[in-house]
JSON list of C-alpha atoms in Angstrom, two decimals:
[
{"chain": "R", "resi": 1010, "resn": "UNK", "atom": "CA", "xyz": [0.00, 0.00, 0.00]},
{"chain": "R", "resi": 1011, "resn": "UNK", "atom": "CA", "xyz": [1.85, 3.42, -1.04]},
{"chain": "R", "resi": 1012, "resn": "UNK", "atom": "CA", "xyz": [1.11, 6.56, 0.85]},
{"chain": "R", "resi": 1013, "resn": "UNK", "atom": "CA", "xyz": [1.88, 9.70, 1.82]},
{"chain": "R", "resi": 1014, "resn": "UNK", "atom": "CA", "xyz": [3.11, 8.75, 5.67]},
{"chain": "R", "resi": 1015, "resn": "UNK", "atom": "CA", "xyz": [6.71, 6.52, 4.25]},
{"chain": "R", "resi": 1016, "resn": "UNK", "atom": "CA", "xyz": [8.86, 8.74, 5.31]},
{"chain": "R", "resi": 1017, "resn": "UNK", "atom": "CA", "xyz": [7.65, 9.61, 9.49]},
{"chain": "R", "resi": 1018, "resn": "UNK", "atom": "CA", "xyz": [11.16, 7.70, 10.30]},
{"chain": "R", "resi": 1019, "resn": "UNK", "atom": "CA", "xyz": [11.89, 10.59, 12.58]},
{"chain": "R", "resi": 1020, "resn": "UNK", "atom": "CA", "xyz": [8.62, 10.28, 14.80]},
{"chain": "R", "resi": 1021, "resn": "UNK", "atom": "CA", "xyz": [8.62, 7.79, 17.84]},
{"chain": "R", "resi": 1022, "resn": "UNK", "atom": "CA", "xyz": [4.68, 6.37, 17.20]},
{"chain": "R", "resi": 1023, "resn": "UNK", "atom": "CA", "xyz": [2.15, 7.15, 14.87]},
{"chain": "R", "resi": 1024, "resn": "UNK", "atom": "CA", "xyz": [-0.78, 7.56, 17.12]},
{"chain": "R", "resi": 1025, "resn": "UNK", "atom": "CA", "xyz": [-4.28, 7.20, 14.65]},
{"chain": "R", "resi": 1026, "resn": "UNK", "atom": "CA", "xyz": [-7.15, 9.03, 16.52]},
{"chain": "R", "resi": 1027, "resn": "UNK", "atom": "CA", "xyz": [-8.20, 9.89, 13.33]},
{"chain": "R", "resi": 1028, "resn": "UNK", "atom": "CA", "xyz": [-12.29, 8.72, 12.77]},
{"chain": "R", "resi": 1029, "resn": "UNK", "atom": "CA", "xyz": [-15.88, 9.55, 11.66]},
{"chain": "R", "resi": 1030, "resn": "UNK", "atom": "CA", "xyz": [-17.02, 9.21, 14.99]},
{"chain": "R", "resi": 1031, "resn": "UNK", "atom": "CA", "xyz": [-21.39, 9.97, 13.52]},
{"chain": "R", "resi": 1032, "resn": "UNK", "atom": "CA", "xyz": [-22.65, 6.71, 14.25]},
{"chain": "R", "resi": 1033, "resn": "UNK", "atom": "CA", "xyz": [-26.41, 7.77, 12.35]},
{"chain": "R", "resi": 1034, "resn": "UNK", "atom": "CA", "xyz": [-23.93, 9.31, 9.47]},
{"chain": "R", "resi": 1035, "resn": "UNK", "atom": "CA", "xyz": [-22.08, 5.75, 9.82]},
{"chain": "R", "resi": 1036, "resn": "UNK", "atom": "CA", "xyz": [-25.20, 4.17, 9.20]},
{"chain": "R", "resi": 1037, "resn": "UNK", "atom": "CA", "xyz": [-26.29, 6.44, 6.12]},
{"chain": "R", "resi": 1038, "resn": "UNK", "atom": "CA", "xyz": [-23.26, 6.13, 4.56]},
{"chain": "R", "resi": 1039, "resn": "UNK", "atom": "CA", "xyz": [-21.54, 3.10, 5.94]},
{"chain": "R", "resi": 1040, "resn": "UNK", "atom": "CA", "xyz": [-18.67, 3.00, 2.81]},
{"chain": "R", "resi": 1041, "resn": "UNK", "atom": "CA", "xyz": [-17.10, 6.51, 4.16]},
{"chain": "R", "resi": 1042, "resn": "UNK", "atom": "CA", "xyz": [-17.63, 4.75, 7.64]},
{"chain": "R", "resi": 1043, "resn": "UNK", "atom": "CA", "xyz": [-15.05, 2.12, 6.11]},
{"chain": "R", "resi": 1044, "resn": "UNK", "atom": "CA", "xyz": [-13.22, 4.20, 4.07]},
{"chain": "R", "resi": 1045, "resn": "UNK", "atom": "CA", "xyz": [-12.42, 6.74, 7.14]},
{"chain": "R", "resi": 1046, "resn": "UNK", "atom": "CA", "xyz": [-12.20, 4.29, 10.17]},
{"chain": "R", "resi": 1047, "resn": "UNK", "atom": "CA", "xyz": [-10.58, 0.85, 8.50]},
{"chain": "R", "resi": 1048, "resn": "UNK", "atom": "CA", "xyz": [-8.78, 1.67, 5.80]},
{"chain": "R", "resi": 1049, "resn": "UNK", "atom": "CA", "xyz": [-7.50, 4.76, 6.96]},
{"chain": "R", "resi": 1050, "resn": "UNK", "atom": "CA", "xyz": [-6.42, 2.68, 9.97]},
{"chain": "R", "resi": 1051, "resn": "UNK", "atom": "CA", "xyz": [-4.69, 0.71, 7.57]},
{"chain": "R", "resi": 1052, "resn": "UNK", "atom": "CA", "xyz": [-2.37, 3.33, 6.18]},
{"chain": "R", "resi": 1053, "resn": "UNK", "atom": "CA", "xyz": [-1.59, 4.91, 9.73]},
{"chain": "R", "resi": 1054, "resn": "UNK", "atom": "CA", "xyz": [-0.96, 1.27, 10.47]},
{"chain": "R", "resi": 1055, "resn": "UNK", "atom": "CA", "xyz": [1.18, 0.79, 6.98]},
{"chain": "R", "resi": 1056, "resn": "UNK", "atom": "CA", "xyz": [3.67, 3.86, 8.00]},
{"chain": "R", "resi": 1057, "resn": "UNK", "atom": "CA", "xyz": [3.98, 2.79, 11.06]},
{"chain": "R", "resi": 1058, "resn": "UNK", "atom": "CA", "xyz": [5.31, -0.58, 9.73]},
{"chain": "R", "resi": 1059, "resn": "UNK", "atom": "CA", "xyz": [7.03, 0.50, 6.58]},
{"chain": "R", "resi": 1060, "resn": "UNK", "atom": "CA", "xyz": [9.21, 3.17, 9.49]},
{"chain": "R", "resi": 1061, "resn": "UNK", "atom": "CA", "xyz": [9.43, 0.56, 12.13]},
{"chain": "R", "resi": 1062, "resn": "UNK", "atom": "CA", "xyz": [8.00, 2.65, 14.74]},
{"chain": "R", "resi": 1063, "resn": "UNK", "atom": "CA", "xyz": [5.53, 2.55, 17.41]},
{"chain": "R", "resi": 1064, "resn": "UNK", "atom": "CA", "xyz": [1.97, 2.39, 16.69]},
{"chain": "R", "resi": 1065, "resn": "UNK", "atom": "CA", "xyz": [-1.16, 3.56, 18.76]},
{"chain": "R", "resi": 1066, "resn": "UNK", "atom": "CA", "xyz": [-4.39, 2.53, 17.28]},
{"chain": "R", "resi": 1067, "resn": "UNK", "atom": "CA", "xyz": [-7.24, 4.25, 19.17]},
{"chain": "R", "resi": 1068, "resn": "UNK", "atom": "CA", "xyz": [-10.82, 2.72, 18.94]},
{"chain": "R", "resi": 1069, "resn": "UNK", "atom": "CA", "xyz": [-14.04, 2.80, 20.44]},
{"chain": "R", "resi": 1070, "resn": "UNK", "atom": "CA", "xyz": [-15.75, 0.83, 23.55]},
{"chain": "R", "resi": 1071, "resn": "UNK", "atom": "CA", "xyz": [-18.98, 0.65, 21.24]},
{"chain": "R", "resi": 1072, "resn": "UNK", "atom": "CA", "xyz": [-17.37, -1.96, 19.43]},
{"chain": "R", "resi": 1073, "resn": "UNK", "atom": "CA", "xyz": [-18.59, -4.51, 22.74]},
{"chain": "R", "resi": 1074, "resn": "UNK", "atom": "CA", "xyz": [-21.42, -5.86, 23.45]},
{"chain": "R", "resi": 1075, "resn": "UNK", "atom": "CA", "xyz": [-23.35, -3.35, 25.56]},
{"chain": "R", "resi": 1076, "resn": "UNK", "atom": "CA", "xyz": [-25.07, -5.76, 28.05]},
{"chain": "R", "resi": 1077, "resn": "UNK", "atom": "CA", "xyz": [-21.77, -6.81, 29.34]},
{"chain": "R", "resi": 1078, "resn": "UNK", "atom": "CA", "xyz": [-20.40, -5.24, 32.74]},
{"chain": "R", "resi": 1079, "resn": "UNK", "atom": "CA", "xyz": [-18.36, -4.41, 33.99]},
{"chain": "R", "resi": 1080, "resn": "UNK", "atom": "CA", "xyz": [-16.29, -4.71, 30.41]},
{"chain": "R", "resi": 1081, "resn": "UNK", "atom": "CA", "xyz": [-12.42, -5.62, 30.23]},
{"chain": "R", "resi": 1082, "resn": "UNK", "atom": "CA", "xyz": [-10.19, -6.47, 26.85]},
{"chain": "R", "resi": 1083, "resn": "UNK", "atom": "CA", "xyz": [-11.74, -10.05, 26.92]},
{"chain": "R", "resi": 1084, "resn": "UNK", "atom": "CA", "xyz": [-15.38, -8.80, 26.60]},
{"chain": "R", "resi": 1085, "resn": "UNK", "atom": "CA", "xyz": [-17.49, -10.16, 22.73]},
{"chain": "R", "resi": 1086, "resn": "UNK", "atom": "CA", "xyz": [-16.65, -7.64, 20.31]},
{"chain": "R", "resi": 1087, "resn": "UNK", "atom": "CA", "xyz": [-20.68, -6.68, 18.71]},
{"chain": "R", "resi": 1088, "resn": "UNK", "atom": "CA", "xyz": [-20.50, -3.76, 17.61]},
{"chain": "R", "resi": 1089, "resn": "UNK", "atom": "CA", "xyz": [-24.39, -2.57, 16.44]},
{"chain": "R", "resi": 1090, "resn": "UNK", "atom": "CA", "xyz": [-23.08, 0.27, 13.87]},
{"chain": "R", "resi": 1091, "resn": "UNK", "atom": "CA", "xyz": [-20.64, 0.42, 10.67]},
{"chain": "R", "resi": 1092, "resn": "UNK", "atom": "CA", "xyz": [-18.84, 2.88, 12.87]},
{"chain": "R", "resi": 1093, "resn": "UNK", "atom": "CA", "xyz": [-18.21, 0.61, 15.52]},
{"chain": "R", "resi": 1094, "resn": "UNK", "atom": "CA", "xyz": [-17.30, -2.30, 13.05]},
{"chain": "R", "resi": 1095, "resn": "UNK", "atom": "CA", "xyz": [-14.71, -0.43, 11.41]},
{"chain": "R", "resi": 1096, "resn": "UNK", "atom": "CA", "xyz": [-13.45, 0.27, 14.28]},
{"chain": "R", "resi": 1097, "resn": "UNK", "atom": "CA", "xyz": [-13.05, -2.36, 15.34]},
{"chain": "R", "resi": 1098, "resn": "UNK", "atom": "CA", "xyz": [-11.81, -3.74, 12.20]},
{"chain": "R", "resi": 1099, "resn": "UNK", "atom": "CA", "xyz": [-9.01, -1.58, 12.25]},
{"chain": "R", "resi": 1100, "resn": "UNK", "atom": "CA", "xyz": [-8.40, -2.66, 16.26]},
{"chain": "R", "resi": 1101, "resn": "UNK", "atom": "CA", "xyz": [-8.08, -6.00, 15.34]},
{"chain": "R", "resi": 1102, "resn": "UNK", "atom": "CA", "xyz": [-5.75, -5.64, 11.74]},
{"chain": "R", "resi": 1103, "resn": "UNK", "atom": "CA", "xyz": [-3.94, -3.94, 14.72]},
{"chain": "R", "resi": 1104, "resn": "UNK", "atom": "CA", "xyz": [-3.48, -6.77, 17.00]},
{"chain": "R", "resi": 1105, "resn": "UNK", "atom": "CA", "xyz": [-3.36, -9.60, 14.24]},
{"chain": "R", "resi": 1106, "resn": "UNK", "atom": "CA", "xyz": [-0.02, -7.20, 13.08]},
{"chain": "R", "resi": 1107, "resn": "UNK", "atom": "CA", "xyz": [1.26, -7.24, 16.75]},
{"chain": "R", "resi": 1108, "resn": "UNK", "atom": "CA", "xyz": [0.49, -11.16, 16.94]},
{"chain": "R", "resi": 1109, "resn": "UNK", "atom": "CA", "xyz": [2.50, -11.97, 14.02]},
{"chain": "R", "resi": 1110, "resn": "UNK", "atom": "CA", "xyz": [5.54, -9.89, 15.11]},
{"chain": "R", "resi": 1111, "resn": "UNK", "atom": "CA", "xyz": [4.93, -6.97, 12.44]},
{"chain": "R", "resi": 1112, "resn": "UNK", "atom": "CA", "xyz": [3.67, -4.20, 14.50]},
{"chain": "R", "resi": 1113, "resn": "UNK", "atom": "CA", "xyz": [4.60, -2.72, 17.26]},
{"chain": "R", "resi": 1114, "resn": "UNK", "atom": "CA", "xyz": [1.27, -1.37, 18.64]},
{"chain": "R", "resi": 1115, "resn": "UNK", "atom": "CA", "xyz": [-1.06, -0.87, 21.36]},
{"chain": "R", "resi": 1116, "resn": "UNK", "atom": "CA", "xyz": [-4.53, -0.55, 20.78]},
{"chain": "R", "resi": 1117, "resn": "UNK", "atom": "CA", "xyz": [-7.04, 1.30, 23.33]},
{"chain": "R", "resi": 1118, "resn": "UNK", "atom": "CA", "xyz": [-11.06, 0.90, 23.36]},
{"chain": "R", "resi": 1119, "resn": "UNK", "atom": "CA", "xyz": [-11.84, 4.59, 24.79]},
{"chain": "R", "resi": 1120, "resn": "UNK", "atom": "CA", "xyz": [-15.45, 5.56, 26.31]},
{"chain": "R", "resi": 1121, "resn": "UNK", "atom": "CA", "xyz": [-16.96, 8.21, 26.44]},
{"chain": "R", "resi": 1122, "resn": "UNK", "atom": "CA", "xyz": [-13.78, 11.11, 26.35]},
{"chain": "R", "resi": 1123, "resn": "UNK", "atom": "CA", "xyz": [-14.78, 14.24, 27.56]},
{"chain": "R", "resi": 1124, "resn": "UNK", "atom": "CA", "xyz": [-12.58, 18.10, 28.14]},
{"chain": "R", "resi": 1125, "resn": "UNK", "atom": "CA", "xyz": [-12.30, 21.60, 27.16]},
{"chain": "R", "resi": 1126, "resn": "UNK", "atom": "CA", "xyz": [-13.21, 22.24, 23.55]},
{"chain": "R", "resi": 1127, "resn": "UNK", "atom": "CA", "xyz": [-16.04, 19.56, 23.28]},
{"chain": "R", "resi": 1128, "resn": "UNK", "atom": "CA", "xyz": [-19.10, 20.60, 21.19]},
{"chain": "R", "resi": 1129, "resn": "UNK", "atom": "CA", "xyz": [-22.17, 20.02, 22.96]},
{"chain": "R", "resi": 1130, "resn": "UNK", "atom": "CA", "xyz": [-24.47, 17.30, 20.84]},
{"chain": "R", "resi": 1131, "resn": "UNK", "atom": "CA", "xyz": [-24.98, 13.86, 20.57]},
{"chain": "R", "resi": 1132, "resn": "UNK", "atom": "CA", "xyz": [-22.61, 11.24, 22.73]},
{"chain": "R", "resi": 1133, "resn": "UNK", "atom": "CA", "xyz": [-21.13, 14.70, 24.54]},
{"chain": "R", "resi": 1134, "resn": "UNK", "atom": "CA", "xyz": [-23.49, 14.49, 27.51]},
{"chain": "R", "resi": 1135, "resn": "UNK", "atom": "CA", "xyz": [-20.67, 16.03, 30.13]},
{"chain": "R", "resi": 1136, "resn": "UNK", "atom": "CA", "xyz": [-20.80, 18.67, 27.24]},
{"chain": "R", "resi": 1137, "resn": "UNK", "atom": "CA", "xyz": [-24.61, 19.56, 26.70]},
{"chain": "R", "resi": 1138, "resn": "UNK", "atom": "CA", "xyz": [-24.78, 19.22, 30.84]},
{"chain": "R", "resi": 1139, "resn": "UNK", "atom": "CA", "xyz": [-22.72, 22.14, 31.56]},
{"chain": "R", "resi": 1140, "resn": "UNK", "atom": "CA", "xyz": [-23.55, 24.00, 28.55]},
{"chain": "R", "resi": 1141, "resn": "UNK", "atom": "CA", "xyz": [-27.47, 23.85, 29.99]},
{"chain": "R", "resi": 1142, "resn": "UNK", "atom": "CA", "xyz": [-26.49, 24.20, 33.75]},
{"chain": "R", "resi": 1143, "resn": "UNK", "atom": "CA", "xyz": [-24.52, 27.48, 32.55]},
{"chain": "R", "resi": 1144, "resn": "UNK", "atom": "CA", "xyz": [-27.77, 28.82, 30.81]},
{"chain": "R", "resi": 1145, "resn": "UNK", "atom": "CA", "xyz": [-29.74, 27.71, 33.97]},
{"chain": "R", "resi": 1146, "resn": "UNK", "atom": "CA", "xyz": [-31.62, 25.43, 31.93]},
{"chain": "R", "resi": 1147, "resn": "UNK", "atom": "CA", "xyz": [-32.79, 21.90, 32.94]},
{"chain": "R", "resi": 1148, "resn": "UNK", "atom": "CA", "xyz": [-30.21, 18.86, 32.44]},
{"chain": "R", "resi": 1149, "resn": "UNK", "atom": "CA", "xyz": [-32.17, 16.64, 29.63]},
{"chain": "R", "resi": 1150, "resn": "UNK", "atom": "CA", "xyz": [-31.42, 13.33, 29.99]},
{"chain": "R", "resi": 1151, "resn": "UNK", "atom": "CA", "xyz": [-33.16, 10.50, 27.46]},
{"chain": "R", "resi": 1152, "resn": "UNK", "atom": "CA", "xyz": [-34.76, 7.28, 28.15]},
{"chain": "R", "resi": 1153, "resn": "UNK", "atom": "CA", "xyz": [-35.14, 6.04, 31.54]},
{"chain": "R", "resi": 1154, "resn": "UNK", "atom": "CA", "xyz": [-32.69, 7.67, 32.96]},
{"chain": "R", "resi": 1155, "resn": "UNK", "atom": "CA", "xyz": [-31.35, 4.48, 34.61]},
{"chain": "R", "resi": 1156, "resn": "UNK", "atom": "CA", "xyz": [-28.43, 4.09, 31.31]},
{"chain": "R", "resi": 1157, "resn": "UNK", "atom": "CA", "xyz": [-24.95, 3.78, 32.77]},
{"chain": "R", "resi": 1158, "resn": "UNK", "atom": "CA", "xyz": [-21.94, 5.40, 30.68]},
{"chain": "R", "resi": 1159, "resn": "UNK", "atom": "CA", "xyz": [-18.38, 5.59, 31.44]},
{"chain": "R", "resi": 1160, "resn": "UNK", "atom": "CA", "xyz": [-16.13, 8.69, 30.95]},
{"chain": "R", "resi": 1161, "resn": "UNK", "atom": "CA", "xyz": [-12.66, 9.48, 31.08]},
{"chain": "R", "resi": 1162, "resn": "UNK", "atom": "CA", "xyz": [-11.14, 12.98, 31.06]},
{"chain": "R", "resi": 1163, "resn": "UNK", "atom": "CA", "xyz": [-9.22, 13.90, 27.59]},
{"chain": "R", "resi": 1164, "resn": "UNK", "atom": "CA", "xyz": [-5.92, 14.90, 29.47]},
{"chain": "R", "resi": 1165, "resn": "UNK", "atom": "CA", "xyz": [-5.79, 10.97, 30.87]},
{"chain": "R", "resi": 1166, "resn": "UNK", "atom": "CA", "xyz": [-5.99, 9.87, 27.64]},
{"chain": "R", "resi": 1167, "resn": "UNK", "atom": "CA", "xyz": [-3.46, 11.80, 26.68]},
{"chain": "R", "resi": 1168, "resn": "UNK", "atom": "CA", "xyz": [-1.37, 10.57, 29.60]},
{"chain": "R", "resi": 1169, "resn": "UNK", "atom": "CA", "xyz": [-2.47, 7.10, 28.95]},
{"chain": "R", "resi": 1170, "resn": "UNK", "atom": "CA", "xyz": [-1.24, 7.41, 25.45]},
{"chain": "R", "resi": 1171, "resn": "UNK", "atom": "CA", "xyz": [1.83, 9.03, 26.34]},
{"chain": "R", "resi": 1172, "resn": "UNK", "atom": "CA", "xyz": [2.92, 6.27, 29.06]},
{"chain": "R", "resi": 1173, "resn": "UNK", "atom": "CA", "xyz": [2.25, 3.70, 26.14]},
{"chain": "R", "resi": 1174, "resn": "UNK", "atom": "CA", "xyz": [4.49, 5.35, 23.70]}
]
């Protein structure tokens, strides 16, 4: 596969956090979904190899089945959207590189990340809470309210990323 990223000798990792994150948009138009999330993988994975550097590949805990908790690495990948399956695709082309000795890569399954610079909207809940609270407006929360979600800050991932590389 020729691209653009054969020459990042000089970099310690390529780190893809690269995505189209829309899962409805995923849905409409699941070849972009594909296009973006696997085989764009794929070439972040590709200059990592073709450099022999680190690689980080960054994907999504939608990709496991949802009834499952608590959730750890062994959990049944389901994923219910062509987002998450790509995704996920490109999580395990990851770790099938690492198995057979060709990449050298750590792959992470994030939840929901949330900091400074977040648009408010679907998914960004922390987000749309503060936004509202801030106009003194009532928290909306869907369903039942009873849904559990895990978050983690945006500067841990970055440490957690950082510690890996």
């Amino acid at each position: 596969m020729k691209d653009d990223f054969n020459d990042v000798k000089k970099f310690d990792a390529v780190i893809n956090l690269a995505a189209k994150v829309n899962v409805q948009q995923s849905i409409d138009n699941p070849f972009e979904a594909y296009n973006v999330n696997f085989i764009g993988a794929l070439r972040a994975m590709n200059a990592a190899l073709v450099n022999d550097i680190f690689f980080i590949q960054v994907g999504t805990a939608l990709a496991y089945q949802p009834s499952l908790k608590p959730l750890d690495e062994t959990a049944v990948l389901e994923p219910k959207s062509p987002y998450a399956a790509a995704k996920a695709s490109a999580d395990l082309a990851a770790i099938a590189l690492n198995r057979s000795r060709k990449l050298r890569c750590t792959v992470f399954r994030l939840f929901n990340v949330y900091g400074p610079f977040q648009k408010p909207g679907y998914g960004n809940v922390v987000t749309s809470f503060i936004e509202r609270n801030e106009k003194h407006q009532p928290l909306v929360i869907h369903g039942t309210g009873k849904q559990e979600r895990d978050f983690i800050y945006v500067s841990d991932v970055c440490s957690a990323i950082m510690a890996a590389v």
